[in-house]
Amino acid sequence: MLPALALLRRCMAAGLLLAAAAAAAAEAPKISEWQLPAPMFARALALSSEGMLFIAVPNDNRVVRFDPRTQAFRDWELPSGHHPNALTVDRNGAVWSTGYGNSSIGRLRPAGGMIAEFATPTPNGSPHSLVLSEDGETLWFTMQSASRIGSLDTATGRIAEFEDSGKPTGITIDRGGAVWWCRSAETRLGRLDPQSGKISDLELGRGNRPRRIASAPDGMLWVTIYGRSHVLRVNPQTQRVLRSYALPPGSGEAHSIAIDATGVVWISEMRNDTLLRLDPAAPDAMQTIRLPFANTGVRPVISDGSRIWYGGTRSGRFGFVQ
């Protein structure tokens, strides 16, 4: 028989292991997934204030709506050649899209199915990403092929363009109202002051070609980097890079980025079918979350506050991590 002290130690060790396993299980993220009607593939996601998920499906030239409560789908075919690349939903429920295929901005009113298009002054400009101003009056968007920034008056549909450089892609607005975007062919962010129309830039350093950008609740900006397994944290007020965060070994390059209500940063890795969770309060304990299916090609990520929604550009699968 084991001595009493040895038996007690063994029981305590077993208890600690069980407690650790229970804690790990409690912290394990919950993943729920669905399949888009074949052969659709998600390029971009947007959420309405009612909790509806809208999905851009450029290969089928459609916008799909998914109701998480009933798990029902509905879709709308867009004008010929539109091929939506990005989406956002305004406070009135209208869904705005960038028409990458025909250089337009689209507006879908789901309630009545009414669709309108607003052509950009520059043809073949490839509108890429978009963001709404806080008051909902102005839609800002990037034009990748034309290397321009565009603004659309949501009341009139009138579009203005601003010359830029570097094939701009991801775009966001900081808490002061300044518009920021990624110059994907350069190592700089662009910044536009809406009041003056003046454009400036922020150098990110050698090898740091920005891909996507998002604003955090604390006012900081987060940027994913092309070709390097890094994300950057930027202070828009001081216009300085605060820190570069290396992703875990074996990461499949950062693509899209989203921040939840608590300030935790979520990053998609298209090649690895994984999401990364980065808590700025504990940045050295980055968590890798593997999605249930291989070859998902996870690309877009957005937050509804408590959940992170993601979409697959290869499998047509989409879901959320909670």
Short mmCIF file of C-alpha atoms in Angstrom, two decimals:
data_model
loop_
_atom_site.label_atom_id
_atom_site.label_comp_id
_atom_site.label_asym_id
_atom_site.label_seq_id
_atom_site.Cartn_x
_atom_site.Cartn_y
_atom_site.Cartn_z
CA MET A 1 0.00 0.00 0.00
CA LEU A 2 1.14 3.55 -0.61
CA PRO A 3 2.13 5.56 2.43
CA ALA A 4 -0.57 8.02 3.42
CA LEU A 5 1.52 11.08 2.47
CA ALA A 6 2.35 9.70 -0.99
CA LEU A 7 -1.27 8.82 -1.59
CA LEU A 8 -2.34 12.31 -0.57
CA ARG A 9 0.19 13.88 -2.95
CA ARG A 10 -0.97 11.68 -5.82
CA CYS A 11 -4.60 12.62 -5.18
CA MET A 12 -3.70 16.30 -5.04
CA ALA A 13 -1.80 16.04 -8.33
CA ALA A 14 -4.76 14.28 -9.97
CA GLY A 15 -7.06 16.96 -8.63
CA LEU A 16 -4.88 19.71 -10.09
CA LEU A 17 -4.85 17.98 -13.47
CA LEU A 18 -8.64 17.68 -13.44
CA ALA A 19 -8.99 21.32 -12.45
CA ALA A 20 -6.64 22.39 -15.24
CA ALA A 21 -8.57 20.28 -17.74
CA ALA A 22 -11.87 21.78 -16.56
CA ALA A 23 -10.47 25.29 -16.84
CA ALA A 24 -9.20 24.59 -20.34
CA ALA A 25 -12.60 23.20 -21.35
CA ALA A 26 -14.33 26.24 -19.88
CA GLU A 27 -12.07 28.56 -21.88
CA ALA A 28 -12.40 26.57 -25.13
CA PRO A 29 -14.24 28.68 -27.69
CA LYS A 30 -17.62 27.62 -28.98
CA ILE A 31 -17.73 27.37 -32.78
CA SER A 32 -20.95 27.22 -34.80
CA GLU A 33 -20.81 26.79 -38.60
CA TRP A 34 -23.17 26.73 -41.58
CA GLN A 35 -22.82 26.11 -45.30
CA LEU A 36 -23.81 28.67 -47.90
CA PRO A 37 -26.02 27.36 -50.69
CA ALA A 38 -23.55 25.90 -53.22
CA PRO A 39 -21.60 27.09 -55.10
CA MET A 40 -21.45 30.34 -53.12
CA PHE A 41 -18.33 31.58 -51.35
CA ALA A 42 -18.14 34.39 -48.80
CA ARG A 43 -15.95 37.36 -49.66
CA ALA A 44 -17.17 39.85 -47.05
CA LEU A 45 -19.55 40.02 -44.08
CA ALA A 46 -21.67 42.74 -42.48
CA LEU A 47 -24.12 42.78 -39.58
CA SER A 48 -27.32 44.78 -39.25
CA SER A 49 -28.52 46.32 -36.00
CA GLU A 50 -31.17 43.55 -35.86
CA GLY A 51 -28.45 40.87 -35.87
CA MET A 52 -28.87 39.78 -39.49
CA LEU A 53 -25.69 38.64 -41.24
CA PHE A 54 -25.16 39.82 -44.82
CA ILE A 55 -22.65 38.01 -47.00
CA ALA A 56 -21.03 39.25 -50.22
CA VAL A 57 -20.84 36.49 -52.85
CA PRO A 58 -18.94 37.96 -55.81
CA ASN A 59 -18.68 34.73 -57.85
CA ASP A 60 -22.48 34.52 -57.92
CA ASN A 61 -22.96 38.32 -57.98
CA ARG A 62 -25.28 38.22 -54.98
CA VAL A 63 -25.81 39.43 -51.46
CA VAL A 64 -27.02 36.72 -49.10
CA ARG A 65 -28.82 37.34 -45.80
CA PHE A 66 -28.61 34.82 -42.97
CA ASP A 67 -30.86 34.99 -39.93
CA PRO A 68 -28.98 33.38 -37.00
CA ARG A 69 -32.22 32.87 -35.07
CA THR A 70 -34.15 30.93 -37.72
CA GLN A 71 -31.07 29.86 -39.74
CA ALA A 72 -32.93 30.94 -42.89
CA PHE A 73 -31.27 32.31 -46.04
CA ARG A 74 -32.43 34.89 -48.52
CA ASP A 75 -30.45 36.36 -51.40
CA TRP A 76 -30.60 39.17 -53.95
CA GLU A 77 -28.99 39.20 -57.38
CA LEU A 78 -27.09 42.42 -58.06
CA PRO A 79 -26.81 44.34 -61.36
CA SER A 80 -24.71 42.64 -64.02
CA GLY A 81 -20.96 42.83 -63.40
CA HIS A 82 -21.23 44.31 -59.90
CA HIS A 83 -19.35 41.51 -58.07
CA PRO A 84 -19.51 42.83 -54.49
CA ASN A 85 -16.19 42.91 -52.66
CA ALA A 86 -17.23 44.52 -49.34
CA LEU A 87 -20.42 45.31 -47.43
CA THR A 88 -21.72 47.54 -44.66
CA VAL A 89 -25.23 48.12 -43.29
CA ASP A 90 -26.45 51.59 -42.35
CA ARG A 91 -28.75 52.51 -39.47
CA ASN A 92 -31.80 52.32 -41.74
CA GLY A 93 -31.00 48.77 -42.79
CA ALA A 94 -29.72 49.56 -46.28
CA VAL A 95 -26.85 47.34 -47.40
CA TRP A 96 -24.02 49.12 -49.22
CA SER A 97 -21.51 47.26 -51.40
CA THR A 98 -18.41 47.99 -53.42
CA GLY A 99 -18.88 46.91 -57.03
CA TYR A 100 -15.37 45.68 -57.74
CA GLY A 101 -16.40 44.41 -61.16
CA ASN A 102 -18.08 47.50 -62.62
CA SER A 103 -16.67 50.43 -60.60
CA SER A 104 -19.81 51.25 -58.68
CA ILE A 105 -21.24 51.50 -55.20
CA GLY A 106 -24.39 49.49 -54.66
CA ARG A 107 -27.30 50.03 -52.28
CA LEU A 108 -29.77 47.28 -51.44
CA ARG A 109 -32.93 47.94 -49.44
CA PRO A 110 -33.82 44.42 -48.20
CA ALA A 111 -37.36 45.32 -47.10
CA GLY A 112 -38.49 46.05 -50.65
CA GLY A 113 -35.67 44.48 -52.62
CA MET A 114 -34.83 47.81 -54.27
CA ILE A 115 -31.28 47.96 -55.68
CA ALA A 116 -29.47 51.08 -56.88
CA GLU A 117 -25.98 51.61 -58.28
CA PHE A 118 -23.83 54.73 -58.23
CA ALA A 119 -21.01 54.75 -60.78
CA THR A 120 -17.64 56.12 -59.74
CA PRO A 121 -16.28 58.99 -61.86
CA THR A 122 -13.14 56.95 -62.61
CA PRO A 123 -13.94 53.82 -64.64
CA ASN A 124 -12.23 50.51 -63.91
CA GLY A 125 -11.21 51.76 -60.47
CA SER A 126 -12.01 48.52 -58.61
CA PRO A 127 -13.81 49.78 -55.47
CA HIS A 128 -12.46 47.52 -52.75
CA SER A 129 -13.38 48.23 -49.09
CA LEU A 130 -15.79 50.66 -47.45
CA VAL A 131 -16.75 52.21 -44.12
CA LEU A 132 -19.58 54.48 -42.95
CA SER A 133 -19.03 57.69 -41.02
CA GLU A 134 -20.44 57.73 -37.48
CA ASP A 135 -23.36 59.93 -38.50
CA GLY A 136 -24.13 57.64 -41.44
CA GLU A 137 -24.04 60.51 -43.92
CA THR A 138 -20.84 59.60 -45.75
CA LEU A 139 -19.62 56.31 -47.14
CA TRP A 140 -15.84 56.16 -47.61
CA PHE A 141 -14.27 53.57 -49.91
CA THR A 142 -10.96 52.58 -51.46
CA MET A 143 -10.36 52.14 -55.21
CA GLN A 144 -7.59 49.59 -55.59
CA SER A 145 -6.80 49.74 -59.31
CA ALA A 146 -7.23 53.51 -59.59
CA SER A 147 -5.27 54.24 -56.37
CA ARG A 148 -7.97 56.64 -55.20
CA ILE A 149 -10.17 57.21 -52.18
CA GLY A 150 -13.86 57.85 -52.72
CA SER A 151 -16.66 59.34 -50.65
CA LEU A 152 -20.37 58.94 -51.30
CA ASP A 153 -23.13 61.13 -49.88
CA THR A 154 -25.66 58.53 -48.70
CA ALA A 155 -28.56 60.97 -49.13
CA THR A 156 -27.83 61.98 -52.73
CA GLY A 157 -25.50 59.27 -54.05
CA ARG A 158 -23.02 61.93 -55.14
CA ILE A 159 -19.43 60.61 -55.27
CA ALA A 160 -16.18 62.54 -54.83
CA GLU A 161 -12.72 61.09 -55.44
CA PHE A 162 -9.31 61.87 -53.98
CA GLU A 163 -6.05 60.94 -55.71
CA ASP A 164 -3.84 58.59 -53.77
CA SER A 165 -1.20 55.91 -54.39
CA GLY A 166 -0.22 52.38 -53.49
CA LYS A 167 -3.37 50.41 -54.45
CA PRO A 168 -5.47 51.09 -51.32
CA THR A 169 -7.44 48.22 -49.76
CA GLY A 170 -8.67 48.08 -46.12
CA ILE A 171 -10.21 51.25 -44.65
CA THR A 172 -11.50 52.51 -41.28
CA ILE A 173 -12.35 55.72 -39.41
CA ASP A 174 -10.71 56.73 -36.14
CA ARG A 175 -12.54 58.23 -33.15
CA GLY A 176 -11.66 61.73 -34.30
CA GLY A 177 -13.34 61.19 -37.66
CA ALA A 178 -10.16 60.86 -39.76
CA VAL A 179 -10.22 58.22 -42.49
CA TRP A 180 -7.36 55.69 -42.57
CA TRP A 181 -6.56 53.06 -45.19
CA CYS A 182 -3.94 50.51 -46.21
CA ARG A 183 -1.72 51.20 -49.22
CA SER A 184 -1.20 47.57 -50.08
CA ALA A 185 1.59 48.20 -52.62
CA GLU A 186 3.53 50.44 -50.22
CA THR A 187 4.71 50.40 -46.62
CA ARG A 188 2.45 53.26 -45.59
CA LEU A 189 -1.00 53.99 -44.27
CA GLY A 190 -2.99 56.82 -45.80
CA ARG A 191 -4.93 59.35 -43.73
CA LEU A 192 -7.55 61.85 -44.88
CA ASP A 193 -8.95 64.77 -42.90
CA PRO A 194 -12.62 65.00 -43.99
CA GLN A 195 -12.82 68.68 -43.09
CA SER A 196 -9.94 69.82 -45.29
CA GLY A 197 -9.64 66.92 -47.72
CA LYS A 198 -5.92 66.81 -47.00
CA ILE A 199 -4.20 63.44 -47.36
CA SER A 200 -1.11 62.46 -45.36
CA ASP A 201 0.60 59.17 -44.65
CA LEU A 202 2.24 57.14 -41.92
CA GLU A 203 5.35 55.11 -42.72
CA LEU A 204 5.19 51.62 -41.20
CA GLY A 205 8.76 50.52 -41.79
CA ARG A 206 10.58 48.34 -44.28
CA GLY A 207 8.69 45.23 -45.35
CA ASN A 208 5.41 46.26 -43.69
CA ARG A 209 2.87 46.33 -46.51
CA PRO A 210 -0.55 46.88 -44.88
CA ARG A 211 -3.51 44.69 -45.77
CA ARG A 212 -6.52 45.37 -43.50
CA ILE A 213 -7.16 47.89 -40.73
CA ALA A 214 -9.66 48.16 -37.85
CA SER A 215 -10.45 50.61 -35.05
CA ALA A 216 -10.51 49.40 -31.44
CA PRO A 217 -12.76 50.61 -28.59
CA ASP A 218 -9.77 52.37 -26.99
CA GLY A 219 -9.21 54.40 -30.16
CA MET A 220 -6.14 52.52 -31.37
CA LEU A 221 -5.82 51.13 -34.90
CA TRP A 222 -4.77 47.57 -35.72
CA VAL A 223 -3.22 46.62 -39.07
CA THR A 224 -2.43 43.28 -40.70
CA ILE A 225 0.72 43.05 -42.82
CA TYR A 226 1.19 41.36 -46.22
CA GLY A 227 3.85 38.69 -46.48
CA ARG A 228 4.87 38.87 -42.83
CA SER A 229 3.33 37.16 -39.85
CA HIS A 230 2.81 40.42 -37.97
CA VAL A 231 0.11 42.85 -36.91
CA LEU A 232 0.73 46.46 -35.90
CA ARG A 233 -0.87 48.65 -33.25
CA VAL A 234 -1.06 52.33 -34.23
CA ASN A 235 -1.96 55.44 -32.26
CA PRO A 236 -3.92 57.65 -34.69
CA GLN A 237 -3.59 60.75 -32.51
CA THR A 238 0.21 60.70 -32.32
CA GLN A 239 0.40 58.96 -35.73
CA ARG A 240 2.95 56.48 -34.48
CA VAL A 241 3.32 52.69 -34.60
CA LEU A 242 3.19 51.58 -30.96
CA ARG A 243 4.17 47.96 -31.41
CA SER A 244 4.58 45.14 -33.93
CA TYR A 245 3.25 41.75 -32.79
CA ALA A 246 4.76 38.59 -34.26
CA LEU A 247 2.22 35.84 -34.85
CA PRO A 248 2.85 32.30 -33.58
CA PRO A 249 5.35 30.12 -35.50
CA GLY A 250 3.74 28.45 -38.49
CA SER A 251 1.12 31.15 -38.93
CA GLY A 252 -0.37 31.37 -42.39
CA GLU A 253 -0.04 35.16 -42.69
CA ALA A 254 -2.54 37.60 -41.26
CA HIS A 255 -5.41 38.62 -43.52
CA SER A 256 -8.45 40.33 -42.00
CA ILE A 257 -8.80 41.79 -38.52
CA ALA A 258 -11.64 42.61 -36.11
CA ILE A 259 -11.87 43.82 -32.52
CA ASP A 260 -14.57 42.70 -30.11
CA ALA A 261 -16.33 44.79 -27.46
CA THR A 262 -13.65 44.00 -24.86
CA GLY A 263 -10.80 45.16 -27.09
CA VAL A 264 -9.55 41.67 -27.94
CA VAL A 265 -8.12 41.47 -31.47
CA TRP A 266 -9.10 38.65 -33.85
CA ILE A 267 -7.10 37.84 -36.98
CA SER A 268 -7.93 35.46 -39.84
CA GLU A 269 -5.33 33.18 -41.42
CA MET A 270 -6.60 32.07 -44.81
CA ARG A 271 -3.90 29.48 -45.48
CA ASN A 272 -4.15 27.74 -42.11
CA ASP A 273 -7.94 27.76 -41.60
CA THR A 274 -7.35 29.40 -38.22
CA LEU A 275 -8.28 32.47 -36.24
CA LEU A 276 -5.84 34.13 -33.86
CA ARG A 277 -6.96 35.76 -30.62
CA LEU A 278 -4.71 38.54 -29.31
CA ASP A 279 -5.48 40.17 -25.96
CA PRO A 280 -3.54 43.46 -25.77
CA ALA A 281 -3.41 43.00 -21.98
CA ALA A 282 -1.56 39.68 -22.46
CA PRO A 283 -0.05 39.87 -25.97
CA ASP A 284 2.49 37.09 -25.38
CA ALA A 285 -0.30 34.54 -24.83
CA MET A 286 -1.76 34.62 -28.33
CA GLN A 287 -4.33 31.86 -28.92
CA THR A 288 -4.73 29.89 -32.15
CA ILE A 289 -8.25 28.62 -32.88
CA ARG A 290 -8.49 25.95 -35.57
CA LEU A 291 -11.77 25.88 -37.49
CA PRO A 292 -13.68 22.62 -37.91
CA PHE A 293 -13.09 22.06 -41.65
CA ALA A 294 -9.99 22.10 -43.84
CA ASN A 295 -9.65 24.27 -46.95
CA THR A 296 -12.14 26.80 -45.61
CA GLY A 297 -9.98 29.68 -46.84
CA VAL A 298 -11.15 31.85 -43.96
CA ARG A 299 -10.90 35.50 -44.93
CA PRO A 300 -13.45 38.02 -43.57
CA VAL A 301 -13.88 38.45 -39.80
CA ILE A 302 -16.26 40.84 -38.04
CA SER A 303 -17.49 41.26 -34.47
CA ASP A 304 -21.02 41.63 -33.15
CA GLY A 305 -19.59 42.46 -29.72
CA SER A 306 -19.52 39.02 -28.13
CA ARG A 307 -19.04 36.78 -31.17
CA ILE A 308 -16.58 36.79 -34.06
CA TRP A 309 -18.12 35.89 -37.40
CA TYR A 310 -15.92 34.53 -40.18
CA GLY A 311 -16.43 33.43 -43.79
CA GLY A 312 -14.75 30.88 -46.07
CA THR A 313 -13.67 31.89 -49.56
CA ARG A 314 -13.04 28.29 -50.67
CA SER A 315 -15.54 26.06 -48.86
CA GLY A 316 -18.49 28.42 -48.64
CA ARG A 317 -18.67 27.74 -44.92
CA PHE A 318 -19.21 30.55 -42.41
CA GLY A 319 -19.82 30.75 -38.70
CA PHE A 320 -18.89 32.35 -35.43
CA VAL A 321 -16.55 31.85 -32.49
CA GLN A 322 -17.93 32.64 -29.05
#
